[in-house]
Coordinates of C-alpha atoms in Angstrom, one line a residue:
M1 CA 11.2 -84.8 -59.7
K2 CA 12.6 -84.8 -63.2
R3 CA 10.2 -82.0 -64.1
L4 CA 11.4 -79.9 -61.1
L5 CA 15.0 -80.6 -62.0
S6 CA 14.5 -79.6 -65.6
A7 CA 12.7 -76.5 -64.5
A8 CA 15.6 -75.6 -62.2
I9 CA 18.1 -76.1 -64.9
M10 CA 16.1 -74.0 -67.3
L11 CA 15.8 -71.2 -64.8
I12 CA 19.6 -71.3 -64.1
G13 CA 20.2 -71.2 -67.8
M14 CA 17.8 -68.3 -68.3
A15 CA 19.4 -66.4 -65.4
A16 CA 22.9 -66.8 -66.9
C17 CA 21.7 -65.8 -70.3
H18 CA 19.9 -62.7 -68.9
S19 CA 23.1 -61.8 -66.9
A20 CA 25.2 -61.9 -70.1
L21 CA 22.6 -59.9 -72.1
A22 CA 22.2 -57.3 -69.3
E23 CA 25.9 -56.5 -69.0
E24 CA 26.4 -53.0 -70.3
T25 CA 28.4 -52.7 -73.5
L26 CA 30.7 -49.7 -74.1
P27 CA 32.4 -47.9 -77.0
E28 CA 36.1 -48.4 -77.5
G29 CA 38.5 -47.8 -74.6
A30 CA 42.1 -48.4 -75.3
A31 CA 45.8 -47.7 -74.7
N32 CA 49.1 -48.8 -76.2
V33 CA 52.8 -49.0 -75.5
V34 CA 55.9 -49.7 -77.6
C35 CA 58.8 -51.5 -76.1
K36 CA 62.1 -52.0 -77.9
Y37 CA 63.9 -55.3 -78.0
S38 CA 65.9 -55.8 -74.7
H39 CA 67.7 -59.2 -74.6
T40 CA 67.5 -62.9 -75.5
L41 CA 67.6 -65.7 -72.9
A42 CA 66.7 -69.4 -72.7
D43 CA 64.5 -68.5 -69.8
D44 CA 60.7 -68.5 -69.1
P45 CA 59.8 -67.2 -65.6
I46 CA 56.2 -68.4 -66.1
L47 CA 56.5 -72.0 -67.3
Y48 CA 60.0 -72.6 -65.8
P49 CA 60.2 -70.3 -62.8
G50 CA 63.6 -70.4 -61.0
K51 CA 65.1 -72.6 -63.8
P52 CA 67.2 -70.3 -66.0
G53 CA 68.6 -71.8 -69.2
V54 CA 66.3 -74.7 -69.7
A55 CA 63.5 -73.0 -71.8
M56 CA 63.5 -72.2 -75.5
S57 CA 65.3 -69.1 -76.7
H58 CA 63.1 -66.1 -76.0
D59 CA 63.4 -62.5 -77.1
F60 CA 62.5 -60.2 -74.2
F61 CA 61.0 -56.7 -74.3
G62 CA 60.3 -54.2 -71.6
N63 CA 61.8 -55.1 -68.2
E64 CA 65.6 -55.1 -68.7
A65 CA 66.2 -57.4 -65.8
A66 CA 63.6 -60.1 -66.7
N67 CA 64.9 -63.6 -66.5
G68 CA 64.1 -67.1 -65.2
N69 CA 64.1 -65.9 -61.6
S70 CA 61.8 -62.9 -62.1
T71 CA 58.9 -62.4 -59.8
A72 CA 56.1 -59.8 -59.5
E73 CA 58.1 -58.0 -56.9
S74 CA 61.3 -58.0 -58.8
L75 CA 59.7 -56.5 -61.9
L76 CA 58.6 -53.5 -59.9
T77 CA 61.8 -53.1 -57.9
K78 CA 64.1 -53.6 -60.9
S79 CA 61.9 -51.5 -63.2
A80 CA 64.4 -50.3 -65.8
S81 CA 62.6 -50.9 -69.1
T82 CA 62.8 -50.5 -72.8
C83 CA 59.1 -49.4 -72.9
E84 CA 58.3 -45.9 -73.9
N85 CA 56.0 -45.3 -70.9
V86 CA 57.8 -44.9 -67.6
A87 CA 55.0 -46.7 -65.8
D88 CA 55.5 -50.0 -67.7
A89 CA 58.1 -52.5 -66.3
T90 CA 56.2 -55.5 -67.7
A91 CA 58.2 -58.4 -69.1
Y92 CA 57.0 -59.4 -72.5
W93 CA 58.6 -62.3 -74.4
A94 CA 58.2 -64.4 -77.5
P95 CA 60.2 -67.2 -79.2
S96 CA 63.3 -66.4 -81.3
L97 CA 62.9 -66.3 -85.1
R98 CA 65.1 -68.2 -87.5
L99 CA 64.9 -67.8 -91.3
A100 CA 65.1 -70.6 -93.8
D101 CA 68.7 -69.7 -94.6
G102 CA 69.6 -70.2 -90.9
R103 CA 69.9 -66.6 -89.9
I104 CA 68.5 -65.8 -86.5
I105 CA 66.7 -62.4 -86.6
K106 CA 66.4 -60.2 -83.5
P107 CA 63.1 -58.3 -83.3
S108 CA 63.2 -54.5 -83.5
Y109 CA 60.4 -53.8 -81.1
Q110 CA 56.9 -54.9 -80.0
K111 CA 53.8 -52.8 -79.8
T112 CA 51.1 -53.9 -77.4
Y113 CA 47.5 -52.7 -77.7
Y114 CA 45.2 -52.8 -74.7
T115 CA 41.5 -52.6 -75.2
N116 CA 38.1 -53.3 -73.6
Q117 CA 37.1 -55.7 -76.4
A118 CA 36.0 -59.2 -75.4
I119 CA 37.9 -61.0 -78.2
P120 CA 37.0 -62.8 -80.4
G121 CA 33.7 -60.9 -80.3
E122 CA 33.1 -57.3 -81.1
N123 CA 31.5 -56.3 -77.9
R124 CA 33.3 -54.2 -75.3
Y125 CA 32.7 -54.2 -71.6
K126 CA 34.0 -52.7 -68.4
V127 CA 37.1 -54.4 -67.2
N128 CA 39.1 -55.0 -64.0
P129 CA 42.6 -53.6 -63.8
L130 CA 45.3 -56.1 -64.7
P131 CA 46.3 -57.6 -61.3
N132 CA 49.8 -56.9 -60.1
G133 CA 52.1 -59.7 -61.4
I134 CA 49.5 -61.6 -63.3
Q135 CA 51.0 -64.0 -65.8
L136 CA 49.3 -64.8 -69.1
L137 CA 49.9 -67.1 -72.0
A138 CA 48.7 -67.0 -75.6
G139 CA 49.4 -69.1 -78.7
D140 CA 50.3 -72.8 -79.1
H141 CA 53.8 -74.2 -78.6
H142 CA 52.7 -77.2 -80.6
G143 CA 50.7 -75.5 -83.2
S144 CA 50.7 -77.0 -86.7
A145 CA 47.9 -75.0 -88.4
A146 CA 46.4 -71.5 -88.5
N147 CA 45.3 -70.2 -85.2
S148 CA 42.7 -67.4 -84.9
N149 CA 44.6 -65.9 -82.0
I150 CA 47.8 -65.6 -84.0
S151 CA 48.1 -63.2 -87.0
F152 CA 50.9 -62.5 -89.5
I153 CA 51.5 -59.5 -91.7
C154 CA 54.5 -58.5 -93.9
T155 CA 55.2 -55.6 -96.2
G156 CA 52.7 -55.6 -99.1
T157 CA 50.1 -57.9 -97.4
D158 CA 47.2 -57.7 -95.0
Y159 CA 46.8 -59.4 -91.7
M160 CA 46.3 -63.1 -92.1
N161 CA 46.3 -66.3 -90.0
D162 CA 48.3 -68.3 -92.6
I163 CA 52.0 -67.9 -93.1
P164 CA 52.8 -65.2 -95.6
T165 CA 54.5 -66.3 -98.8
Q166 CA 54.2 -63.2 -101.0
C167 CA 55.8 -60.3 -99.1
K168 CA 56.7 -57.3 -101.2
P169 CA 59.9 -55.7 -99.8
D170 CA 60.1 -51.9 -99.6
P171 CA 62.9 -50.7 -101.9
V172 CA 64.6 -48.9 -99.0
K173 CA 63.5 -50.6 -95.8
G174 CA 63.0 -54.2 -97.1
T175 CA 60.5 -56.5 -95.6
Q176 CA 58.9 -55.8 -92.2
F177 CA 57.3 -58.9 -90.7
N178 CA 55.0 -58.7 -87.7
I179 CA 53.6 -61.5 -85.5
G180 CA 50.4 -60.6 -83.6
I181 CA 49.4 -62.6 -80.5
S182 CA 46.0 -62.1 -79.0
F183 CA 45.5 -62.9 -75.2
P184 CA 42.4 -64.1 -73.4
T185 CA 40.2 -61.6 -71.6
C186 CA 38.5 -63.7 -68.9
W187 CA 40.4 -64.4 -65.7
D188 CA 39.5 -67.0 -63.1
G189 CA 39.9 -64.3 -60.4
K190 CA 42.2 -66.5 -58.2
N191 CA 45.4 -67.7 -59.9
Y192 CA 48.0 -65.2 -60.9
A193 CA 49.9 -67.8 -62.8
P194 CA 48.7 -70.5 -65.2
L195 CA 48.7 -74.0 -63.8
V196 CA 49.3 -75.8 -67.1
M197 CA 52.8 -77.2 -66.2
S198 CA 51.4 -79.0 -63.2
G199 CA 48.5 -80.4 -65.1
G200 CA 46.0 -77.8 -64.0
P201 CA 44.0 -75.3 -66.0
N202 CA 45.0 -72.0 -67.5
N203 CA 44.3 -69.0 -65.3
A204 CA 42.6 -67.1 -68.2
A205 CA 40.3 -68.1 -71.1
Y206 CA 38.8 -66.5 -74.2
A207 CA 35.2 -65.2 -74.3
D208 CA 32.9 -66.6 -76.9
K209 CA 31.8 -64.6 -80.0
S210 CA 29.0 -63.0 -78.0
G211 CA 31.6 -61.8 -75.4
T212 CA 30.4 -64.1 -72.7
C213 CA 33.2 -65.5 -70.4
P214 CA 33.2 -69.2 -69.8
A215 CA 32.2 -70.8 -66.5
G216 CA 35.0 -70.5 -63.9
Y217 CA 36.4 -67.3 -65.5
P218 CA 34.2 -64.5 -64.1
K219 CA 36.6 -61.5 -64.2
R220 CA 37.0 -59.4 -67.3
I221 CA 40.5 -58.0 -67.9
P222 CA 41.8 -55.9 -70.7
H223 CA 42.5 -57.5 -74.0
I224 CA 46.2 -57.6 -74.7
S225 CA 47.5 -57.9 -78.3
I226 CA 51.3 -58.1 -78.7
N227 CA 52.7 -57.3 -82.1
V228 CA 56.4 -58.3 -82.6
A229 CA 58.2 -56.6 -85.4
Y230 CA 61.2 -57.9 -87.4
M231 CA 63.1 -56.4 -90.3
L232 CA 64.0 -59.1 -92.7
G233 CA 65.8 -57.5 -95.7
N234 CA 64.4 -58.7 -99.0
V235 CA 62.7 -61.9 -97.8
T236 CA 59.4 -62.6 -99.6
D237 CA 58.4 -66.1 -98.5
L238 CA 58.2 -67.0 -94.9
S239 CA 57.1 -70.6 -95.2
G240 CA 60.5 -71.8 -94.2
A241 CA 60.9 -69.6 -91.2
Q242 CA 60.9 -71.2 -87.8
L243 CA 60.4 -70.3 -84.1
S244 CA 62.3 -71.7 -81.2
L245 CA 60.8 -74.6 -79.2
D246 CA 61.7 -76.0 -75.8
P247 CA 65.1 -77.8 -76.1
T248 CA 65.8 -81.5 -75.5
L249 CA 67.2 -82.1 -72.0
D250 CA 69.3 -85.0 -70.7
D251 CA 68.5 -86.8 -67.4
K252 CA 70.4 -84.1 -65.5
G253 CA 68.4 -81.3 -67.0
N254 CA 71.2 -80.2 -69.4
V255 CA 70.3 -78.9 -72.9
V256 CA 71.5 -81.4 -75.5
H257 CA 69.6 -80.2 -78.5
E258 CA 67.8 -77.0 -79.6
N259 CA 64.5 -77.5 -81.3
W260 CA 62.6 -75.3 -83.8
G261 CA 59.0 -75.3 -85.2
S262 CA 57.0 -73.6 -87.9
L263 CA 55.5 -70.2 -87.5
Y264 CA 52.3 -71.9 -86.4
T265 CA 54.0 -72.5 -83.0
A266 CA 53.9 -68.7 -82.5
H267 CA 53.1 -67.6 -78.9
A268 CA 53.9 -65.0 -76.3
D269 CA 54.1 -64.5 -72.6
F270 CA 53.0 -61.5 -70.5
F271 CA 54.2 -60.9 -66.9
N272 CA 52.5 -57.8 -65.7
G273 CA 54.9 -55.1 -64.4
W274 CA 52.7 -52.0 -64.9
R275 CA 52.6 -49.9 -61.7
P276 CA 49.3 -50.9 -59.9
E277 CA 48.2 -47.3 -60.1
A278 CA 48.9 -47.2 -63.8
A279 CA 47.0 -50.5 -64.4
K280 CA 44.0 -49.0 -62.5
Y281 CA 44.1 -45.9 -64.6
M282 CA 44.3 -47.9 -67.8
A283 CA 41.2 -49.9 -66.8
D284 CA 39.1 -47.4 -64.8
F285 CA 39.9 -44.1 -66.6
C286 CA 40.7 -45.2 -70.1
M287 CA 38.7 -48.3 -70.9
N288 CA 35.7 -48.0 -68.6
N289 CA 35.2 -44.4 -69.7
A290 CA 35.5 -45.5 -73.3
I291 CA 38.6 -43.3 -73.9
D292 CA 41.4 -44.1 -76.3
C293 CA 44.3 -42.9 -74.1
G294 CA 46.9 -43.9 -76.7
K295 CA 50.3 -43.7 -75.1
E296 CA 49.1 -41.5 -72.2
V297 CA 48.7 -44.1 -69.4
A298 CA 49.3 -42.2 -66.1
Y299 CA 52.2 -43.1 -63.8
S300 CA 50.0 -41.8 -60.9
Y301 CA 46.8 -39.8 -60.7
T302 CA 44.4 -38.2 -58.2
E303 CA 40.7 -37.4 -58.3
A304 CA 39.4 -34.1 -57.0
L305 CA 39.5 -33.6 -53.3
A306 CA 37.0 -30.8 -53.4
D307 CA 35.1 -28.8 -56.0
A308 CA 32.3 -26.3 -56.3
S309 CA 30.9 -23.7 -58.5
V310 CA 30.3 -20.1 -57.5
T311 CA 28.0 -17.5 -59.1
D312 CA 27.1 -13.9 -58.7
G313 CA 23.7 -12.3 -59.0
D314 CA 21.0 -13.5 -56.7
A315 CA 23.0 -16.6 -55.7
H316 CA 26.2 -14.8 -54.8
A317 CA 26.1 -16.1 -51.3
T318 CA 24.9 -19.6 -52.1
N319 CA 27.1 -22.7 -51.8
F320 CA 26.9 -25.4 -54.5
G321 CA 29.5 -27.7 -53.1
R322 CA 27.3 -30.8 -53.3
D323 CA 26.2 -30.4 -57.0
K324 CA 27.0 -33.1 -59.5
T325 CA 27.8 -30.5 -62.1
L326 CA 30.4 -27.7 -62.2
T327 CA 29.3 -24.8 -64.3
L328 CA 31.2 -22.1 -66.2
Q329 CA 29.5 -19.1 -67.8
N330 CA 30.7 -15.6 -68.5
G331 CA 28.7 -12.8 -66.9
G332 CA 26.9 -10.3 -69.1
E333 CA 23.5 -8.8 -69.7
G334 CA 21.0 -11.3 -68.4
Y335 CA 23.6 -13.8 -67.3
S336 CA 25.5 -14.6 -64.1
Q337 CA 29.3 -15.0 -63.9
T338 CA 29.8 -18.6 -62.9
N339 CA 33.3 -20.0 -62.1
S340 CA 34.3 -23.4 -60.7
Y341 CA 37.0 -24.3 -58.2
I342 CA 38.7 -27.7 -58.0
R343 CA 41.4 -28.9 -55.5
F344 CA 43.7 -31.9 -56.1
K345 CA 46.4 -33.7 -54.2
I346 CA 49.4 -33.4 -56.6
P347 CA 50.2 -36.9 -58.0
E348 CA 53.5 -38.2 -56.7
G349 CA 56.4 -40.1 -58.3
A350 CA 58.1 -37.7 -60.7
S351 CA 61.3 -37.8 -58.6
N352 CA 61.6 -41.5 -59.3
F353 CA 61.6 -41.1 -63.1
P354 CA 64.7 -42.4 -64.9
K355 CA 66.9 -39.9 -66.7
G356 CA 65.3 -38.8 -69.9
F357 CA 61.7 -38.9 -68.7
T358 CA 60.0 -35.5 -68.2
P359 CA 57.0 -35.3 -66.0
V360 CA 53.8 -33.9 -67.5
Y361 CA 50.7 -33.1 -65.5
K362 CA 47.3 -33.2 -67.2
L363 CA 44.0 -32.1 -66.0
S364 CA 41.0 -34.1 -67.3
L365 CA 37.5 -32.6 -67.1
H366 CA 34.4 -34.4 -68.4
G367 CA 31.8 -32.2 -70.1
R368 CA 31.0 -30.1 -73.1
A369 CA 30.7 -26.6 -74.2
Q370 CA 27.0 -26.1 -75.1
P371 CA 26.8 -23.7 -78.1
D372 CA 25.4 -25.4 -81.2
G373 CA 27.3 -25.4 -84.5
V374 CA 30.8 -25.0 -83.1
S375 CA 33.5 -27.6 -82.5
G376 CA 34.5 -26.1 -79.2
V377 CA 35.3 -23.0 -77.3
G378 CA 37.9 -21.7 -74.9
I379 CA 38.1 -22.0 -71.1
Y380 CA 40.5 -20.4 -68.7
I381 CA 42.4 -22.4 -66.0
Y382 CA 44.1 -20.5 -63.1
A383 CA 46.1 -21.8 -60.1
T384 CA 44.7 -20.1 -57.1
S385 CA 44.8 -20.2 -53.3
D386 CA 43.9 -23.3 -51.3
D387 CA 42.0 -21.1 -48.8
W388 CA 38.5 -22.3 -49.5
D389 CA 36.1 -24.9 -48.2
E390 CA 33.9 -27.0 -50.6
N391 CA 30.9 -26.6 -48.3
K392 CA 31.3 -22.9 -47.6
I393 CA 32.7 -21.3 -50.8
T394 CA 30.5 -18.7 -52.6
M395 CA 31.2 -15.9 -55.0
D396 CA 31.5 -13.6 -51.9
N397 CA 34.5 -15.5 -50.4
A398 CA 36.0 -17.3 -53.4
P399 CA 39.8 -16.9 -54.0
D400 CA 41.1 -14.8 -56.9
C401 CA 40.5 -16.0 -60.4
S402 CA 41.7 -13.1 -62.4
K403 CA 44.8 -14.5 -64.2
A404 CA 44.5 -17.7 -66.3
T405 CA 45.7 -19.7 -69.2
L406 CA 43.4 -20.3 -72.2
F407 CA 42.6 -23.9 -73.2
W408 CA 40.0 -25.5 -75.5
M409 CA 36.9 -27.5 -74.6
S410 CA 35.1 -29.7 -77.2
S411 CA 31.4 -29.3 -77.8
T412 CA 31.2 -33.1 -77.8
E413 CA 30.5 -34.6 -74.3
M414 CA 33.8 -36.3 -73.4
Y415 CA 36.9 -36.0 -71.2
N416 CA 39.0 -33.1 -72.3
S417 CA 42.6 -33.1 -71.2
Y418 CA 44.8 -30.0 -70.5
D419 CA 48.6 -29.9 -70.0
I420 CA 48.9 -27.7 -66.8
T421 CA 52.5 -28.8 -66.0
P422 CA 53.7 -25.2 -65.4
L423 CA 50.9 -24.6 -62.9
V424 CA 51.6 -27.8 -61.0
Q425 CA 55.4 -27.5 -61.1
S426 CA 55.1 -24.0 -59.6
A427 CA 53.1 -25.5 -56.8
I428 CA 55.6 -28.2 -56.2
D429 CA 58.5 -25.7 -56.3
A430 CA 56.6 -23.7 -53.6
G431 CA 56.6 -26.9 -51.4
K432 CA 52.8 -27.5 -51.9
K433 CA 51.3 -31.0 -51.8
T434 CA 47.9 -29.8 -53.2
I435 CA 46.9 -27.5 -55.9
S436 CA 43.6 -25.5 -56.3
L437 CA 42.4 -24.5 -59.8
C438 CA 39.8 -21.9 -60.8
V439 CA 38.2 -22.8 -64.2
K440 CA 36.1 -20.2 -66.0
D441 CA 34.5 -19.5 -69.4
G442 CA 37.0 -18.2 -71.9
T443 CA 34.5 -16.7 -74.3
D444 CA 32.6 -13.4 -74.6
N445 CA 29.5 -15.1 -75.8
N446 CA 27.9 -16.2 -72.6
F447 CA 28.3 -19.9 -73.5
K448 CA 27.5 -22.4 -70.8
F449 CA 29.9 -25.2 -69.8
D450 CA 28.8 -28.2 -67.8
I451 CA 31.6 -30.3 -66.2
G452 CA 31.3 -33.4 -64.0
S453 CA 32.1 -32.8 -60.4
R454 CA 33.6 -35.3 -57.9
E455 CA 30.0 -36.2 -56.9
S456 CA 29.3 -37.3 -60.4
G457 CA 30.2 -40.4 -62.3
H458 CA 32.9 -38.5 -64.2
K459 CA 35.2 -36.9 -61.7
P460 CA 37.9 -34.4 -62.4
V461 CA 41.3 -36.1 -62.6
L462 CA 44.9 -34.8 -62.4
S463 CA 47.4 -37.2 -63.9
L464 CA 51.2 -37.5 -63.9
I465 CA 52.3 -38.9 -67.3
S466 CA 55.6 -39.5 -68.9
Y467 CA 56.6 -41.3 -72.1
N468 CA 59.3 -41.1 -74.8
E469 CA 57.6 -41.7 -78.1
F470 CA 59.5 -44.1 -80.4
G471 CA 57.7 -43.1 -83.5
V472 CA 56.1 -46.5 -84.1

């Protein structure tokens, strides 16, 4: 019996090991957002929900209405935000900072990096979109020593886990001090809020150095790294700086004394307020396609409704609507003219943008120009009639594709993005809900282009994006 039990345990262990090893690793996929400082409150809607005024002093970024009563629903309905991306109404917060001389310093901004890296390891994996309203914690309220998930940097130093004592102020700007907080990437798949205040477990955990998530935390989510920036004047030594802690309360729950701890108590909270469609785009389009989207996380997006290539010559009456590849090639001696047609539903939501946000529509096509020895070549994109059927279109019945705007396609296989805002806006102004595009070779050299169709693993995408870059 013992031998059977041991064998069973060994098989289970081997299966788990094999599963971890078999999981596909990816190149880097990433996005980022900058959010200016919004407000300071003694609130914590994660650890003290519905109890405003009893938490430590927190500096909030992003959602301007965030407070002790915030919920997943309220973040999206009251979505005014200090973040540069119109799709991000997340509430981010961190404890207030007090210098050794007693001055309380308000942060200037925070920059959050989202990646597919399974911290603390180097491996990167496919991730699930951040669930709507998920609440995450990072750092240690009671920390007294260096923490690998907390980093510090100030002007004239590199990132470190110990408190900086030798900052070198810039002659003009003084000392900038950043606290970096790294969040866990493995979610339990059930709890949207941590259960630590009721004696239960956290809802998220860190992977090990190989990237394997611990038992009970099967869902990979994007790695979140919040970097809070402060401008400190000519401060050089931060060993005496402090961060706010939970206050002392009397029997009636009234605050009787504010408490402060060393920088080793650094931590941050994340209450997801990204539009669900934007969170899905960040994970599925950016990270799982190994794309660094930078600041360009879509507010909304659509995948191709229909697409097909058409060609002249012997195949002029042939339909290619089920092919996994869209082809572009200029006609000439010995070559057939091949164009591709793509139809999209126009992404919605631009009418909801706050004042100051301008809608931008971007077409993303996955493929490459195939000539050797060049960095890329031109393609033409033209807004054409919707009067075509994916399963019937041929060169003989294809809509007009004579006028077009020239764009550039890389010779490296990747998603190439094109700003086609004027084409989409014209369709919207005409009352259309869909737009059809003709894409064709923009060279005179008979180069061939292969683009992923909607039947492929790299579908054409039309995105609505808007952000106001803060220059950070």
